[in-house]
PDB file of C-alpha atoms in Angstrom:
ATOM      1  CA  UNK A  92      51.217 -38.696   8.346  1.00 60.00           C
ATOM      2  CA  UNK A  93      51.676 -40.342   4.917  1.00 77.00           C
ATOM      3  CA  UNK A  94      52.099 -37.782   2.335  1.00 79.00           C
ATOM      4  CA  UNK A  95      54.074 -37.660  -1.150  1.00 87.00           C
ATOM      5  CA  UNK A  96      53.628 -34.306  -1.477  1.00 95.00           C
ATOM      6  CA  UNK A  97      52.188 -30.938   0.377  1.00 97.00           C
ATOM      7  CA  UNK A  98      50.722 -27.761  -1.751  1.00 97.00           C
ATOM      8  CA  UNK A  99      50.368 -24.594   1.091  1.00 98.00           C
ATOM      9  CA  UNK A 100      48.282 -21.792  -0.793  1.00 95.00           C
ATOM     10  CA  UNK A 101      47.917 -18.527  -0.259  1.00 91.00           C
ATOM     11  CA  UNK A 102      45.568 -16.845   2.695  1.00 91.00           C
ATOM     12  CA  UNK A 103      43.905 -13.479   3.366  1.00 85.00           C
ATOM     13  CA  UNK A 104      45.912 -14.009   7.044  1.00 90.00           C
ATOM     14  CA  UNK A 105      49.420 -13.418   7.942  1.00 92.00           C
ATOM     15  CA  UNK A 106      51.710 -15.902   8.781  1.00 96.00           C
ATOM     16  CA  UNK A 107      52.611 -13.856  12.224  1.00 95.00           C
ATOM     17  CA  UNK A 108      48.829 -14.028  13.435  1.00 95.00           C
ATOM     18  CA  UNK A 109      48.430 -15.892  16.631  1.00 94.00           C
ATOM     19  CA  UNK A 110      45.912 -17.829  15.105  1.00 96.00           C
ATOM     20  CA  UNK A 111      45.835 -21.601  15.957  1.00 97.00           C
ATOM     21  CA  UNK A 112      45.365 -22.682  13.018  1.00 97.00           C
ATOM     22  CA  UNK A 113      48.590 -21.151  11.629  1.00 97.00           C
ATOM     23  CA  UNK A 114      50.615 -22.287  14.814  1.00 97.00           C
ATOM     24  CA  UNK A 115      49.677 -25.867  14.246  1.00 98.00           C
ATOM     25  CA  UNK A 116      50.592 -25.400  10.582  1.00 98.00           C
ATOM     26  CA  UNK A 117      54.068 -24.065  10.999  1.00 98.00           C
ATOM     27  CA  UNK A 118      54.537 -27.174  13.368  1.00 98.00           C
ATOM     28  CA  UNK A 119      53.679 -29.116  10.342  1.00 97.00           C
ATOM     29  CA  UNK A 120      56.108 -27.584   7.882  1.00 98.00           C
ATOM     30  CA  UNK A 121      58.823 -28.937  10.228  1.00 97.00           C
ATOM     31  CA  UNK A 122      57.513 -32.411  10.085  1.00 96.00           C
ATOM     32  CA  UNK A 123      57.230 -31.683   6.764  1.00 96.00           C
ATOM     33  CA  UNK A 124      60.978 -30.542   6.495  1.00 97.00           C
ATOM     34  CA  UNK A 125      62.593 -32.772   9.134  1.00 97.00           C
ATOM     35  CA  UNK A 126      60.881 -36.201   7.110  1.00 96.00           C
ATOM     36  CA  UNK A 127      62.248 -34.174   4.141  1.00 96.00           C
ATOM     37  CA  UNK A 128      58.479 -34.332   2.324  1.00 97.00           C
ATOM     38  CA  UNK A 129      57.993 -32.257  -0.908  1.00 98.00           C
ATOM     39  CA  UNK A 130      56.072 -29.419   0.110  1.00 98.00           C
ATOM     40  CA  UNK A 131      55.754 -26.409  -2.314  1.00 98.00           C
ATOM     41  CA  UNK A 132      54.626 -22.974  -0.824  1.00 98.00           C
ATOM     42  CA  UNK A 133      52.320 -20.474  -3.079  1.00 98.00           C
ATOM     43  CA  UNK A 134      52.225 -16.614  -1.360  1.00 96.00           C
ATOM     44  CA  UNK A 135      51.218 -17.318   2.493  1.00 97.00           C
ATOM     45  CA  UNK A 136      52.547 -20.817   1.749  1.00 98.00           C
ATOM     46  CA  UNK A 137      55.417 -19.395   0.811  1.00 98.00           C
ATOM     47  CA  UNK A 138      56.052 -17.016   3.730  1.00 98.00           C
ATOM     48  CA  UNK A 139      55.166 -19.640   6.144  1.00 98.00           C
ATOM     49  CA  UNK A 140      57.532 -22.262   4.953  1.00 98.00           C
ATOM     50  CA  UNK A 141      60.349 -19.414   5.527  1.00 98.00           C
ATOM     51  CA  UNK A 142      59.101 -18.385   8.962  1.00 98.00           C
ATOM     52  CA  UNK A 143      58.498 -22.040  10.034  1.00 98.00           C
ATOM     53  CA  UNK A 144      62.274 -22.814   9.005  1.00 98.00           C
ATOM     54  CA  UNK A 145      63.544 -19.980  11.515  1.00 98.00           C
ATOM     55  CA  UNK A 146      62.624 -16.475   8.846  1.00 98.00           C
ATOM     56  CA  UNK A 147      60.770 -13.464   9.906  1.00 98.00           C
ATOM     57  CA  UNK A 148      58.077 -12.304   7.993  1.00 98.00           C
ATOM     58  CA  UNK A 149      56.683  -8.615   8.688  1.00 97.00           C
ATOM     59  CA  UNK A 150      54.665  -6.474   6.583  1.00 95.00           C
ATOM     60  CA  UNK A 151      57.096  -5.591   3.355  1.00 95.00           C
ATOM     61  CA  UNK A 152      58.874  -2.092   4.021  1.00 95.00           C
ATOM     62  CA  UNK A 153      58.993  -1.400   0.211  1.00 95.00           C
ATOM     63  CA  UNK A 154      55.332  -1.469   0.253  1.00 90.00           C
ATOM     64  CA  UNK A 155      52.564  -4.264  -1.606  1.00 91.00           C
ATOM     65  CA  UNK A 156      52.745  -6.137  -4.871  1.00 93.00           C
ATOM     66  CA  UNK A 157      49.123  -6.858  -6.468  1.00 91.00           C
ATOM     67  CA  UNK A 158      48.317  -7.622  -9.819  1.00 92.00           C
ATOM     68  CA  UNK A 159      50.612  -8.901 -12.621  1.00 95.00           C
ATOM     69  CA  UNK A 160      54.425  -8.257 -11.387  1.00 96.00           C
ATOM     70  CA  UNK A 161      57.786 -10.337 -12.910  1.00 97.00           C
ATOM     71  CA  UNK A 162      60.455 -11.481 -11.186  1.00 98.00           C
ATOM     72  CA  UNK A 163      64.034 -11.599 -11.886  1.00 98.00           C
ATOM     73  CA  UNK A 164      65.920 -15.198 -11.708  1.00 98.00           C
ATOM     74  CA  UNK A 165      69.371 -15.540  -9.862  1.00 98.00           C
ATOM     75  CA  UNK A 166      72.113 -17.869 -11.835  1.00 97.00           C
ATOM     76  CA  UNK A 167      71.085 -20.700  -9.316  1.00 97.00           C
ATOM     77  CA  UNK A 168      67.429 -20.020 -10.153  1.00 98.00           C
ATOM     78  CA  UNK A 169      68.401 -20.649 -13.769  1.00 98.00           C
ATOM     79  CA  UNK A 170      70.576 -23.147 -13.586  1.00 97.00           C
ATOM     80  CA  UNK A 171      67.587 -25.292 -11.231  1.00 97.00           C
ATOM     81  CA  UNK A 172      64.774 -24.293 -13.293  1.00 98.00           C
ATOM     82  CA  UNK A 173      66.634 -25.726 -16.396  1.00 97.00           C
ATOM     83  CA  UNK A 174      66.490 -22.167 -18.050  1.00 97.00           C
ATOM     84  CA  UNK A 175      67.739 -19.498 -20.173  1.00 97.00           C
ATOM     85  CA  UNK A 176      64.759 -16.985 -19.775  1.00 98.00           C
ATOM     86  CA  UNK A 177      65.720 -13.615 -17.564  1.00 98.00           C
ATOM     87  CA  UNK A 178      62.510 -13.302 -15.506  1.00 98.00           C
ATOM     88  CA  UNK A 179      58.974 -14.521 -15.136  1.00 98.00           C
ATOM     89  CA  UNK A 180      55.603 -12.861 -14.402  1.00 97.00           C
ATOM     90  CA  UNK A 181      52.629 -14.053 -12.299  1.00 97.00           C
ATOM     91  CA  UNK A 182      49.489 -12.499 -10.803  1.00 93.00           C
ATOM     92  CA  UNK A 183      50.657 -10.989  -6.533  1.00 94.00           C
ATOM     93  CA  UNK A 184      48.147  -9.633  -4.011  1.00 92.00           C
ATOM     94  CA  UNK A 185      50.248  -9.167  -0.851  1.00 90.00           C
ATOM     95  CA  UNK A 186      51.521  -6.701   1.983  1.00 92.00           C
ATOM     96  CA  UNK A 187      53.831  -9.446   3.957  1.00 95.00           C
ATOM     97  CA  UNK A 188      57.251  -9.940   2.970  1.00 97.00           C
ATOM     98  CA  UNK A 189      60.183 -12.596   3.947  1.00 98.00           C
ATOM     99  CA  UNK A 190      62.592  -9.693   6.145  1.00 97.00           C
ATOM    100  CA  UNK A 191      65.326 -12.932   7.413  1.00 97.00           C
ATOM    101  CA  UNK A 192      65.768 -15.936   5.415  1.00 97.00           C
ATOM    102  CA  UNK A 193      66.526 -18.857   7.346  1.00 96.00           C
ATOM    103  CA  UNK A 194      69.373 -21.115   6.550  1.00 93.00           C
ATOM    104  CA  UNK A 195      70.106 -23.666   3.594  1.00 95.00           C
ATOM    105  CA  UNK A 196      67.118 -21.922   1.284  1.00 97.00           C
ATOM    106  CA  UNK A 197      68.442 -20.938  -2.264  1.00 97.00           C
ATOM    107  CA  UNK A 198      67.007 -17.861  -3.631  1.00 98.00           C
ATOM    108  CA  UNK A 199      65.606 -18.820  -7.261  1.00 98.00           C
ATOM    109  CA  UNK A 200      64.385 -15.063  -8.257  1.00 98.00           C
ATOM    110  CA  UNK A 201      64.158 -11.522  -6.822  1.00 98.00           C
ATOM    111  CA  UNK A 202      62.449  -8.250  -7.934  1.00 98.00           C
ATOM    112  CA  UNK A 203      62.631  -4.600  -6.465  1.00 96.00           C
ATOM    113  CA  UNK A 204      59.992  -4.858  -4.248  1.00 96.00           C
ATOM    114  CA  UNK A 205      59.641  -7.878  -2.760  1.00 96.00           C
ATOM    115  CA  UNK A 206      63.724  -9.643  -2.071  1.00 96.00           C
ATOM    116  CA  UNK A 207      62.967 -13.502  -1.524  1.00 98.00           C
ATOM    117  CA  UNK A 208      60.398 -14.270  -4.818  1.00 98.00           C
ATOM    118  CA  UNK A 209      61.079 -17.704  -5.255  1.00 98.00           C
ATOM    119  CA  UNK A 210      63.139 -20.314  -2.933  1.00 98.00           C
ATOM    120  CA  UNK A 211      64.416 -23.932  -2.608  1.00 98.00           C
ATOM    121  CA  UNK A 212      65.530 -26.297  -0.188  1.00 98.00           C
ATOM    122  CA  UNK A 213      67.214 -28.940  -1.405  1.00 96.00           C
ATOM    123  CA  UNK A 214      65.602 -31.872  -2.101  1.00 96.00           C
ATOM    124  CA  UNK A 215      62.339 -30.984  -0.890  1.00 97.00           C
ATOM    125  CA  UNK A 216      61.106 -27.344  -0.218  1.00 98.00           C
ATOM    126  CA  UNK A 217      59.708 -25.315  -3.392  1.00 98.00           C
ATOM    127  CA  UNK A 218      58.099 -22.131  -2.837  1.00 98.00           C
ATOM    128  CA  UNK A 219      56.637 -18.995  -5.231  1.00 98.00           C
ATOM    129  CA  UNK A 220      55.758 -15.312  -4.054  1.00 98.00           C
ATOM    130  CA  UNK A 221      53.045 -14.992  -6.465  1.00 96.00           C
ATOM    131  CA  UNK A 222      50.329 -16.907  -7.919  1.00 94.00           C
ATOM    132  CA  UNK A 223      50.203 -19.216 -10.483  1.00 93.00           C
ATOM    133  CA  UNK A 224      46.869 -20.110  -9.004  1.00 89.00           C
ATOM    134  CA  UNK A 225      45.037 -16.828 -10.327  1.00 85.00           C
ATOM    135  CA  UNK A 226      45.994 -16.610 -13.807  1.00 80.00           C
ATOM    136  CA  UNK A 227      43.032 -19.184 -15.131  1.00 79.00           C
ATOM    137  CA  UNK A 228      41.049 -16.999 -13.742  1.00 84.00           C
ATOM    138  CA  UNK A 229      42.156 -13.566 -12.773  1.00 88.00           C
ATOM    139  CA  UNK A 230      38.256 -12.349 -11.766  1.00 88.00           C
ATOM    140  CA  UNK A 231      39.522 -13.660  -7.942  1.00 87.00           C
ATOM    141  CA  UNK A 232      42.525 -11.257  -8.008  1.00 86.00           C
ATOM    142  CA  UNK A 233      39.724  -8.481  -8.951  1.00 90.00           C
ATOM    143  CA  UNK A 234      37.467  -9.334  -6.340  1.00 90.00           C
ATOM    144  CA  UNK A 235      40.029  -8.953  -4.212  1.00 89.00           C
ATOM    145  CA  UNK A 236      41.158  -5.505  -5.140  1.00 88.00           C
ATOM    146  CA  UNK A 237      37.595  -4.317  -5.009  1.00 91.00           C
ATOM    147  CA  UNK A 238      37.391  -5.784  -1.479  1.00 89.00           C
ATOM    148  CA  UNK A 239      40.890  -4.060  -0.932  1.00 87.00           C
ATOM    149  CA  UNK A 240      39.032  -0.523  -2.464  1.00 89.00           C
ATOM    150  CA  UNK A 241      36.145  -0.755   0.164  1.00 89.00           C
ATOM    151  CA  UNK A 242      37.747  -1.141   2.934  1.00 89.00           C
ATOM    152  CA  UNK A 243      40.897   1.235   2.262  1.00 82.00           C
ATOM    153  CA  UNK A 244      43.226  -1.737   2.964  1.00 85.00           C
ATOM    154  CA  UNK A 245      45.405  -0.356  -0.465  1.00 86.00           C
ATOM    155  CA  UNK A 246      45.768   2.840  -1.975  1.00 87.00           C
ATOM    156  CA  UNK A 247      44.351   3.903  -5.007  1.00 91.00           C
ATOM    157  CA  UNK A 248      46.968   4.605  -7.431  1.00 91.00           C
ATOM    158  CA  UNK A 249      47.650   1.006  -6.424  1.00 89.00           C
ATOM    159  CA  UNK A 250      44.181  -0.774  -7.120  1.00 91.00           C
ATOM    160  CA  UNK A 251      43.908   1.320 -10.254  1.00 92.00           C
ATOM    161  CA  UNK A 252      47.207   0.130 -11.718  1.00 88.00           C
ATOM    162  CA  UNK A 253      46.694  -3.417 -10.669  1.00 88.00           C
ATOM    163  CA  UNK A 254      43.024  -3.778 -12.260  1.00 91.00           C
ATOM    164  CA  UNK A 255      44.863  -1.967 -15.432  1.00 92.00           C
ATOM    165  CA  UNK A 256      47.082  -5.058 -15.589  1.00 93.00           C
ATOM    166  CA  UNK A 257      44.775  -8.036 -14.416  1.00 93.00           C
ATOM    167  CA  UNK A 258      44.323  -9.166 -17.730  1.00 93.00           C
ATOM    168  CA  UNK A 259      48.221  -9.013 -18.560  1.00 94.00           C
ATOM    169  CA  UNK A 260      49.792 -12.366 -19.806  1.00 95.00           C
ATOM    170  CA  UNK A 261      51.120 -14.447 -16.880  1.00 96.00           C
ATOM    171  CA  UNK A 262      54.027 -17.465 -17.015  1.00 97.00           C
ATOM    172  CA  UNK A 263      51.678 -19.174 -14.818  1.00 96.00           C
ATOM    173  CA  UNK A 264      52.202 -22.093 -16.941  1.00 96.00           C
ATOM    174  CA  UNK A 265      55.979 -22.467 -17.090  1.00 98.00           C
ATOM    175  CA  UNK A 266      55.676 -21.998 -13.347  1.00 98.00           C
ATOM    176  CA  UNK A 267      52.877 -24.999 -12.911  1.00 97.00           C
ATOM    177  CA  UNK A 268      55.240 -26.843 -15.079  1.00 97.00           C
ATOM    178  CA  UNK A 269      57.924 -25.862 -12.346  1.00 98.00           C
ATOM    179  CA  UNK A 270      55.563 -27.063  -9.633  1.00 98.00           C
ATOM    180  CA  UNK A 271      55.003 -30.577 -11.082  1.00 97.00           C
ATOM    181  CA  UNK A 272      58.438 -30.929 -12.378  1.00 98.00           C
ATOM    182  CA  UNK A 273      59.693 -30.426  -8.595  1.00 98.00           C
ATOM    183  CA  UNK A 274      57.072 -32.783  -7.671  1.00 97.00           C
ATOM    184  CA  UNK A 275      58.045 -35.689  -9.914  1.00 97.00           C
ATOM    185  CA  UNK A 276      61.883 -35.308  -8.545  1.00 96.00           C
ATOM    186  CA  UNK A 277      63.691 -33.520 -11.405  1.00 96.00           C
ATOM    187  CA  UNK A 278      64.518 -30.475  -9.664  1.00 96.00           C
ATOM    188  CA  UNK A 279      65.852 -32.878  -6.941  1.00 95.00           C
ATOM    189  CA  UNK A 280      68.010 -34.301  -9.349  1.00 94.00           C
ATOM    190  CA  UNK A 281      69.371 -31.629 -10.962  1.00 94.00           C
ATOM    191  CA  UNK A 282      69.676 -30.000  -7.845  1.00 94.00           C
ATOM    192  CA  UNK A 283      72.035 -33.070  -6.908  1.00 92.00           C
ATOM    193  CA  UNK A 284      74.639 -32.284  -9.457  1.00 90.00           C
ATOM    194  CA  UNK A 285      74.714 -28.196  -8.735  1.00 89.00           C
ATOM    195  CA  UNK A 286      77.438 -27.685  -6.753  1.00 64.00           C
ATOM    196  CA  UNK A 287      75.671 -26.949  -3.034  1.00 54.00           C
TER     197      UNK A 287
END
């Protein structure tokens, strides 16, 4: 493989399913680490960068994020991200949560429900929680919750609150900034000169 760079998005299935597909991918993501390849995780890409590095990943005890949630950045998250703001918001839709992180991952934010929100592996690993992806156009993250309403997979109060807050501004952009940023070898520069 010749790659630059690696985007893993989100997916209705769970990183723990013995589905081929998603052992063959977690082999990947440690080719991807070992050749120390910028890869940056969104939601299932997220969780399956952690689990692939040695995590566990379960179904989140604290229960499921979905819809417009924020997330609180650590000092190191700050400090990497080049930034004074306390927290940012994006668009979630999930029930799986990182339990176990593995070693030499830097948590970047946190919120009350959901421990491990952002991460980094120096120089190379970037990963999100949530979804820039579904601000531009949050009618997905509705079609899911209806989907979610049909088949009971969330409860009410839940799908009610989260299509209340669909339309809620995102930092979707600051985060795609983030992304490309990472991409381009800044982060692994300033990452560099923080004390590891």
């Amino acid at each position: 493989m010749n790659f630059e760079g690696v985007l893993i998005s989100g997916s209705l299935s769970g990183v723990y399913d013995e589905e081929p597909w998603i052992k063959r991918l977690l082999k990947e993501i440690n080719f991807l680490d070992k050749q120390k390849i910028k890869t940056c995780g969104i939601s299932f890409g997220h969780q399956a960068i952690a689990k692939a590095l040695g995590g566990t990943v379960k179904r989140n005890p604290k229960g499921s994020e979905v819809s417009v949630r924020s997330a609180v950045l650590t000092c190191k998250g700050k400090e990497l991200l080049g930034t004074s703001r306390r927290e940012f918001k994006l668009h979630y839709h999930h029930n799986d949560a990182i339990i176990d992180l593995p070693p030499d991952l830097w948590v970047l934010a946190y919120n009350n429900v959901t421990k491990y929100q952002a991460l980094y592996k120096h120089p190379h690993l970037l990963t999100f929680c949530g979804h820039p992806d579904y601000s531009h156009e949050p009618k997905v993250l509705e079609h899911l919750l209806q989907y979610d309403r049909k088949h009971l997979l969330l409860h009410e109060q839940l799908i009610e609150h989260g299509l209340e807050n669909l339309y809620a501004k995102t930092d979707y952009e600051w985060i795609v900034k983030q992304i490309m940023l990472f991409f381009q070898g800044v982060l692994e520069t300033r990452s560099t000169k923080m004390k590891i």
